CSV table of C-alpha atoms and ligand atoms in Angstrom, one decimal:
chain,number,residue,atom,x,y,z
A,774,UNK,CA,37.7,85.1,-33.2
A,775,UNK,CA,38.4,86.9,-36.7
A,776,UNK,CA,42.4,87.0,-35.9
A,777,UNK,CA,42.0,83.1,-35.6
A,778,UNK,CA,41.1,82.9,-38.8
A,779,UNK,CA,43.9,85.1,-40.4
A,780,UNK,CA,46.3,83.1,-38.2
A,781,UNK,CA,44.7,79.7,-38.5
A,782,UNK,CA,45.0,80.5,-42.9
A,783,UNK,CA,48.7,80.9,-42.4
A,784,UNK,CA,49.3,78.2,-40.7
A,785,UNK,CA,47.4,76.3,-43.4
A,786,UNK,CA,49.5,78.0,-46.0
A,787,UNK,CA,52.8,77.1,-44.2
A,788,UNK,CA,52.1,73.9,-44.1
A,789,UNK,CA,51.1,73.5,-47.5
A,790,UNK,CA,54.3,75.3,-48.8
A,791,UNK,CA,56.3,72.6,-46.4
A,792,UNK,CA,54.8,70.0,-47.6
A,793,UNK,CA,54.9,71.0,-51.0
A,794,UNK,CA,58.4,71.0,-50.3
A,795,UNK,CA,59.1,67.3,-48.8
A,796,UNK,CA,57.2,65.7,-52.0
A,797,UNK,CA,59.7,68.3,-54.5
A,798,UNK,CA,56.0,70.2,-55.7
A,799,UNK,CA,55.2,74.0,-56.6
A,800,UNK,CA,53.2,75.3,-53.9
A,801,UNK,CA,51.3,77.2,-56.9
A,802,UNK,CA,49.8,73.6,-58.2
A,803,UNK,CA,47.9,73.4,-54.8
A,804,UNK,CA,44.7,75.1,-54.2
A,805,UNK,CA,43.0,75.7,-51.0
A,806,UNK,CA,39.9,75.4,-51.2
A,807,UNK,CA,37.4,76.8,-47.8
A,808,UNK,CA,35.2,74.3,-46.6
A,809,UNK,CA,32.5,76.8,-45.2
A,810,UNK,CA,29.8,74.2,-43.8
A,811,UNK,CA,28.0,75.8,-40.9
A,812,UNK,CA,30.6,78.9,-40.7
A,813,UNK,CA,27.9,82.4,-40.4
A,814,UNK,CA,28.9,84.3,-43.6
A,815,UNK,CA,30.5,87.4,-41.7
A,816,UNK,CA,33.2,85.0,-40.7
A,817,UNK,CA,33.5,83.6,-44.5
A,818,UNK,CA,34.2,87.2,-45.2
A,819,UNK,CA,37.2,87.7,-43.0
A,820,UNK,CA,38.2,84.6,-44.2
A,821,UNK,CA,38.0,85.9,-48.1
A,822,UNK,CA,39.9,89.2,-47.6
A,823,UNK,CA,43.1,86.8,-46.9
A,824,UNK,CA,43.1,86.6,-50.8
A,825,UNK,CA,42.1,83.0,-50.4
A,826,UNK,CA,38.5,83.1,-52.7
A,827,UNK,CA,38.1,79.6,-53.3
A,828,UNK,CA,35.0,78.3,-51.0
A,829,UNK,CA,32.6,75.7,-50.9
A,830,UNK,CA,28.9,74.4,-49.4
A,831,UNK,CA,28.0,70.8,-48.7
A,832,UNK,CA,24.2,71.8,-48.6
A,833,UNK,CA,22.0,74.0,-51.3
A,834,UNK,CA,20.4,75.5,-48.4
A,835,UNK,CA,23.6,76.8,-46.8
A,836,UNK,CA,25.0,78.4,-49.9
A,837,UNK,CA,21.3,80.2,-50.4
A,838,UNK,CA,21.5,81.8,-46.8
A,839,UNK,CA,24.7,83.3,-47.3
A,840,UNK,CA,24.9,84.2,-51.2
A,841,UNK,CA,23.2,87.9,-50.6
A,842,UNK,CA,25.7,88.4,-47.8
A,843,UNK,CA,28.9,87.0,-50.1
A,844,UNK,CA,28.0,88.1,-53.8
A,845,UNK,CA,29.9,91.7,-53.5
A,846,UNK,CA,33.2,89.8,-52.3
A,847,UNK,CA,34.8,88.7,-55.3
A,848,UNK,CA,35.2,84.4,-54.7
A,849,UNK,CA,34.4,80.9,-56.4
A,850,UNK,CA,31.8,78.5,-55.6
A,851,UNK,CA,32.1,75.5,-55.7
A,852,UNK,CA,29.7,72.5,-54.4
A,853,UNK,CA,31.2,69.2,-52.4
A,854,UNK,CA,28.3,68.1,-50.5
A,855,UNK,CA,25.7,65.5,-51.7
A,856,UNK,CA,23.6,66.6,-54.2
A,857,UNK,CA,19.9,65.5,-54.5
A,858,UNK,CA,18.4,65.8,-58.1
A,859,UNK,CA,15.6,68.6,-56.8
A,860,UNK,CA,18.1,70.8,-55.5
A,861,UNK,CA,19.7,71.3,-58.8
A,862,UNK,CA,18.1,74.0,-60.1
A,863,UNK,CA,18.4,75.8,-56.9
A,864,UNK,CA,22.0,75.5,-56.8
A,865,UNK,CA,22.5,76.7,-60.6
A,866,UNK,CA,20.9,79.8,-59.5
A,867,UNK,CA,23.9,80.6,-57.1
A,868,UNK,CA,26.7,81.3,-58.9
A,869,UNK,CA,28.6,77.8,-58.3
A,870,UNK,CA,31.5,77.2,-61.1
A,871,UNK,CA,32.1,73.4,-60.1
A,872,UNK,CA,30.0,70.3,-58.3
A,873,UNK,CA,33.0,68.3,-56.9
A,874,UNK,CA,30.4,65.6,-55.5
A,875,UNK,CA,29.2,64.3,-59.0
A,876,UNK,CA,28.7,60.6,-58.5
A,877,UNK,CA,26.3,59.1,-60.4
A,878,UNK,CA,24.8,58.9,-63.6
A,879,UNK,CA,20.7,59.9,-62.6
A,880,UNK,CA,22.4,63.5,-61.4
A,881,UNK,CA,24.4,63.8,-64.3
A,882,UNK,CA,21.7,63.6,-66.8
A,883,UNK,CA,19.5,65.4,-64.6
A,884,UNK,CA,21.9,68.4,-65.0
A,885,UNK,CA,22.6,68.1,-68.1
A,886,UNK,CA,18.8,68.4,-68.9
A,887,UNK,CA,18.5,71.3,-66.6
A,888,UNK,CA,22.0,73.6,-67.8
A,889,UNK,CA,20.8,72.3,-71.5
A,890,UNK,CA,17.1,74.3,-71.1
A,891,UNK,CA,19.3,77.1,-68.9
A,892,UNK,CA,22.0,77.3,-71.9
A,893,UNK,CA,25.1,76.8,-69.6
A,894,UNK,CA,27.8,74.6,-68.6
A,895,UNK,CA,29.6,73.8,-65.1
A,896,UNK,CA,32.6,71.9,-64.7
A,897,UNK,CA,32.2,69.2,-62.3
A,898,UNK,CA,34.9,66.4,-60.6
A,899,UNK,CA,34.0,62.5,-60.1
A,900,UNK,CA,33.7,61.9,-56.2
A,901,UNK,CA,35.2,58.8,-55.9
A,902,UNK,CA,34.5,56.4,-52.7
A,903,UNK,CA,38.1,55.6,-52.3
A,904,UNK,CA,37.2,54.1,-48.6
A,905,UNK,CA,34.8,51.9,-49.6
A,906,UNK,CA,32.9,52.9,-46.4
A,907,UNK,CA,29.2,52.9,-46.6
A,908,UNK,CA,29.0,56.0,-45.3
A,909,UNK,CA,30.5,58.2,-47.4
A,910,UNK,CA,29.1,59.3,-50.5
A,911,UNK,CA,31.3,58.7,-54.2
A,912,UNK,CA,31.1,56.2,-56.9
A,913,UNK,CA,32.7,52.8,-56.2
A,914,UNK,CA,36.1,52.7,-57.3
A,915,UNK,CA,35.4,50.0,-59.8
A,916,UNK,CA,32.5,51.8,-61.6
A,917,UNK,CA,34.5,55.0,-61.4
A,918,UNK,CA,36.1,54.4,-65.0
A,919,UNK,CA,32.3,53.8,-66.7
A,920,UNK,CA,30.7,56.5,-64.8
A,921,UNK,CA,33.3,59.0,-66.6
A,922,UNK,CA,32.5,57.6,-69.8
A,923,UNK,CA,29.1,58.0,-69.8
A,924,UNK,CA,29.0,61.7,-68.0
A,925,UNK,CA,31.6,62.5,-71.1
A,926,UNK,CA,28.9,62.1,-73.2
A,927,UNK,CA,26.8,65.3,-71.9
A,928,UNK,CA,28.6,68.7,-73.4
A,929,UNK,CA,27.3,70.6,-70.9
A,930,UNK,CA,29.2,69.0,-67.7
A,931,UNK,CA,33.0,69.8,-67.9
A,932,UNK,CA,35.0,67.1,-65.9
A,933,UNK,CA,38.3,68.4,-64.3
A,934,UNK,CA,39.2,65.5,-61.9
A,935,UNK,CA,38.5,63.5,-59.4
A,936,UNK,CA,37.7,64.1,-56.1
A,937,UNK,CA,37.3,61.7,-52.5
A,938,UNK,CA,37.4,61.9,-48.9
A,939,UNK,CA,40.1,59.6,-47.4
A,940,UNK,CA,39.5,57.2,-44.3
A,941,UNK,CA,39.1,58.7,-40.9
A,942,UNK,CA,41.7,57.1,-39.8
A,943,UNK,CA,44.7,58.1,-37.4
A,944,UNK,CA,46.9,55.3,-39.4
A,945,UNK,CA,48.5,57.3,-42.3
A,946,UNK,CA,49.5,54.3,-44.6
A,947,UNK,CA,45.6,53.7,-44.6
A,948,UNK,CA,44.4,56.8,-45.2
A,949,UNK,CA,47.2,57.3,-47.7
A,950,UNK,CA,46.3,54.3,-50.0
A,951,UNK,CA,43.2,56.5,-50.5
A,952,UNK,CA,44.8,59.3,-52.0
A,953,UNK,CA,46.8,56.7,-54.1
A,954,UNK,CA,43.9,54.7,-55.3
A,955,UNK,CA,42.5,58.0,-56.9
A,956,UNK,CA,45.7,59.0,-58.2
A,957,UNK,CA,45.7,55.6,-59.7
A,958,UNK,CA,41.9,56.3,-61.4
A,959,UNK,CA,43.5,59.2,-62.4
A,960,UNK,CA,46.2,57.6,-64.3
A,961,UNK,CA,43.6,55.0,-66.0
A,962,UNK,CA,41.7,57.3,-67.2
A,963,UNK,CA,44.3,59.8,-68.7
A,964,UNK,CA,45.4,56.8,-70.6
A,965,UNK,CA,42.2,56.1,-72.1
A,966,UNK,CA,41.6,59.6,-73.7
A,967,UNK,CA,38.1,60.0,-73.4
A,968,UNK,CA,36.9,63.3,-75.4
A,969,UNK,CA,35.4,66.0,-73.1
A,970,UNK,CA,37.6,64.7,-69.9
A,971,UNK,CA,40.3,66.7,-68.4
A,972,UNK,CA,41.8,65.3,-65.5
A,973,UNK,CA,44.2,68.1,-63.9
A,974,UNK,CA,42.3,68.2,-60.4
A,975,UNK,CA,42.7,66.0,-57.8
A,976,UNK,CA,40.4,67.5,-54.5
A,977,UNK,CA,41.7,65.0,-51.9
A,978,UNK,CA,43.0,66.1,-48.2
A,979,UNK,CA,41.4,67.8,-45.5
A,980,UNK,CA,42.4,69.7,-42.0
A,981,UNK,CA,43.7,66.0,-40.6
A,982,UNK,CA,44.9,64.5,-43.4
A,983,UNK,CA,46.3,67.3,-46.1
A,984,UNK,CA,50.1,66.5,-46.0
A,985,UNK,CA,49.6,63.2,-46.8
A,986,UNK,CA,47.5,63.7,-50.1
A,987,UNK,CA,49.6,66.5,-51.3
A,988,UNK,CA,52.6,63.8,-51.4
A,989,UNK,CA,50.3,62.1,-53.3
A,990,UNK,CA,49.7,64.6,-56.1
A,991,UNK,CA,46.2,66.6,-54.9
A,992,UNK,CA,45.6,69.7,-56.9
A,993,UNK,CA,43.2,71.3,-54.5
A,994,UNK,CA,43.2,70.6,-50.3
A,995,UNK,CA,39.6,70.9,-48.6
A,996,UNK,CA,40.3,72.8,-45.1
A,997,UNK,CA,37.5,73.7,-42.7
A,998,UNK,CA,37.9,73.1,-39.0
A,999,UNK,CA,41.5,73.6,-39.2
A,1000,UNK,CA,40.6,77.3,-40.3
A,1001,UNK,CA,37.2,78.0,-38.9
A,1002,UNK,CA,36.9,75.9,-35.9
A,1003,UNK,CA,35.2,72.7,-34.7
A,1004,UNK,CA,32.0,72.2,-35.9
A,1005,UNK,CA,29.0,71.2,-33.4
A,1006,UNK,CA,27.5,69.1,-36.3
A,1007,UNK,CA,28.8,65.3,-36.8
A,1008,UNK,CA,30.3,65.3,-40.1
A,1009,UNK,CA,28.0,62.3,-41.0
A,1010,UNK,CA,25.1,65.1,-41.0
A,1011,UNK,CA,27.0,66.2,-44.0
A,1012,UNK,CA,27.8,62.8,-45.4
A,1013,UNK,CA,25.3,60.3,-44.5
A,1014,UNK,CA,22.0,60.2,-46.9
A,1015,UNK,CA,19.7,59.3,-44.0
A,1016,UNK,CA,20.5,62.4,-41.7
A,1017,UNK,CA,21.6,64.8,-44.9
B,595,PLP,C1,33.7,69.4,-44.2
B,595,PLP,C2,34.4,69.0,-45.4
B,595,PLP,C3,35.8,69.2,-45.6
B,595,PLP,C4,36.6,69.9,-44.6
B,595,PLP,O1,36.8,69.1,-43.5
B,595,PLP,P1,37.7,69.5,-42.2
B,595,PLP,O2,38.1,68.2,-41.6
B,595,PLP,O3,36.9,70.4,-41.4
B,595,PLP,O4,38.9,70.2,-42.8
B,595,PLP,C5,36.3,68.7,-46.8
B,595,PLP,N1,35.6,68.1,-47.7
B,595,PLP,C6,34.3,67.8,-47.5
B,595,PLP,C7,33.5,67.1,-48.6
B,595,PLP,C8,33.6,68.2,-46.4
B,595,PLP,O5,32.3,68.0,-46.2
């Protein structure tokens, strides 16, 4: 089981590094980030001593569970699940450096309000529903640019990027005009210049689909059952409001 995981994160790397090379990038301007979601924390730690620290929870509860069992490995937290306003203080608490999943303006001032009292700061990417599936969590594309202007105005939330799940879809031209439609955001807003927005990260691609958003410029890949296994859970436990 353990050897998987060392085997299954090379393989992850190799293809990284080749496609890195078909799209002419650096392998060093893509991370990979661990998508731990249901994975027992005794396997996140083989996973960790690969040198690969860069993990993240969909759900609050998850990342309490296994923070006692994690916090002597050295690794980065960050959060791409949905986020419900009464978990936030719960989640500051655990030593998470970036909420990927910020999409919408209640949660944004209700952290700001909350790392305001707590003195802090977190750095946090746009989720963009890129899709436009119901299902799947994000701002609409459309409101994406507004959104971002009005988080700007809190000091205490850092945005970095943008982040989205592509379509589920076996069609690559689909699932690619995704990836391109966020790269496209991307460009939008970089030309606008908003003060307190950085736009260096784009967290797009996953274990089906990660070749085709690096060609299309992501920063960080999102990589669970390609590593860890299939999960029993439907993903739309993760990603659906009703059953999250
Ligand atoms: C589970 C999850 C991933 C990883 O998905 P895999 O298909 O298992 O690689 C990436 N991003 C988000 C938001 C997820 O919930």
């Amino acid at each position: 089981m353990n050897e998987e995981i060392l085997q299954n994160i090379a393989l992850i790397q190799e293809r990284i590094n080749n496609a890195c090379k078909e799209s002419n990038r650096n392998p060093n301007e893509v991370k990979l980030l661990l998508a731990t979601k249901t994975v027992p924390a005794e396997r996140i730690k083989m996973a960790l001593q690969t040198g690969h620290t860069l993990i993240a929870e969909n759900k609050v509860q998850e990342l309490k569970e296994k923070y006692e069992a994690l916090k002597e490995i050295p690794h980065t937290n960050h959060f791409i699940g949905h986020l419900q306003t009464n978990k936030i203080k719960d989640l500051l608490r655990h030593n998470v450096t970036c909420i990927q999943s910020l999409d919408r303006l209640d949660l944004a001032e209700k952290l700001h309000q909350r790392l305001q009292f707590e003195n802090k700061t977190i750095e946090v990417l746009i989720q963009v529903n890129t899709s436009f599936e119901e299902s799947k969590f994000g701002t609409n594309p459309d409101n994406a640019i507004e959104l971002i202007k009005q988080v700007a105005k809190f000091d205490t939330l850092k945005i970095k990027g943008l982040m989205t799940i592509g379509l589920f879809s076996a069609e690559t031209e689909k699932v690619r005009k995704c990836f391109r439609l966020l790269k496209d955001i991307q460009q939008q807003i970089i030309a606008l210049n908003i003060p307190n927005v950085e736009m260096q990260e784009l967290s797009m691609g996953m274990s089906g689909d990660m070749e085709t958003a690096i060609s299309e410029g992501a920063t960080i890949v999102r990589v669970g059952s390609a590593i860890f296994g299939q999960r029993i859970y439907p993903d739309s436990y993760y990603w659906n409001e009703n059953l999250g």
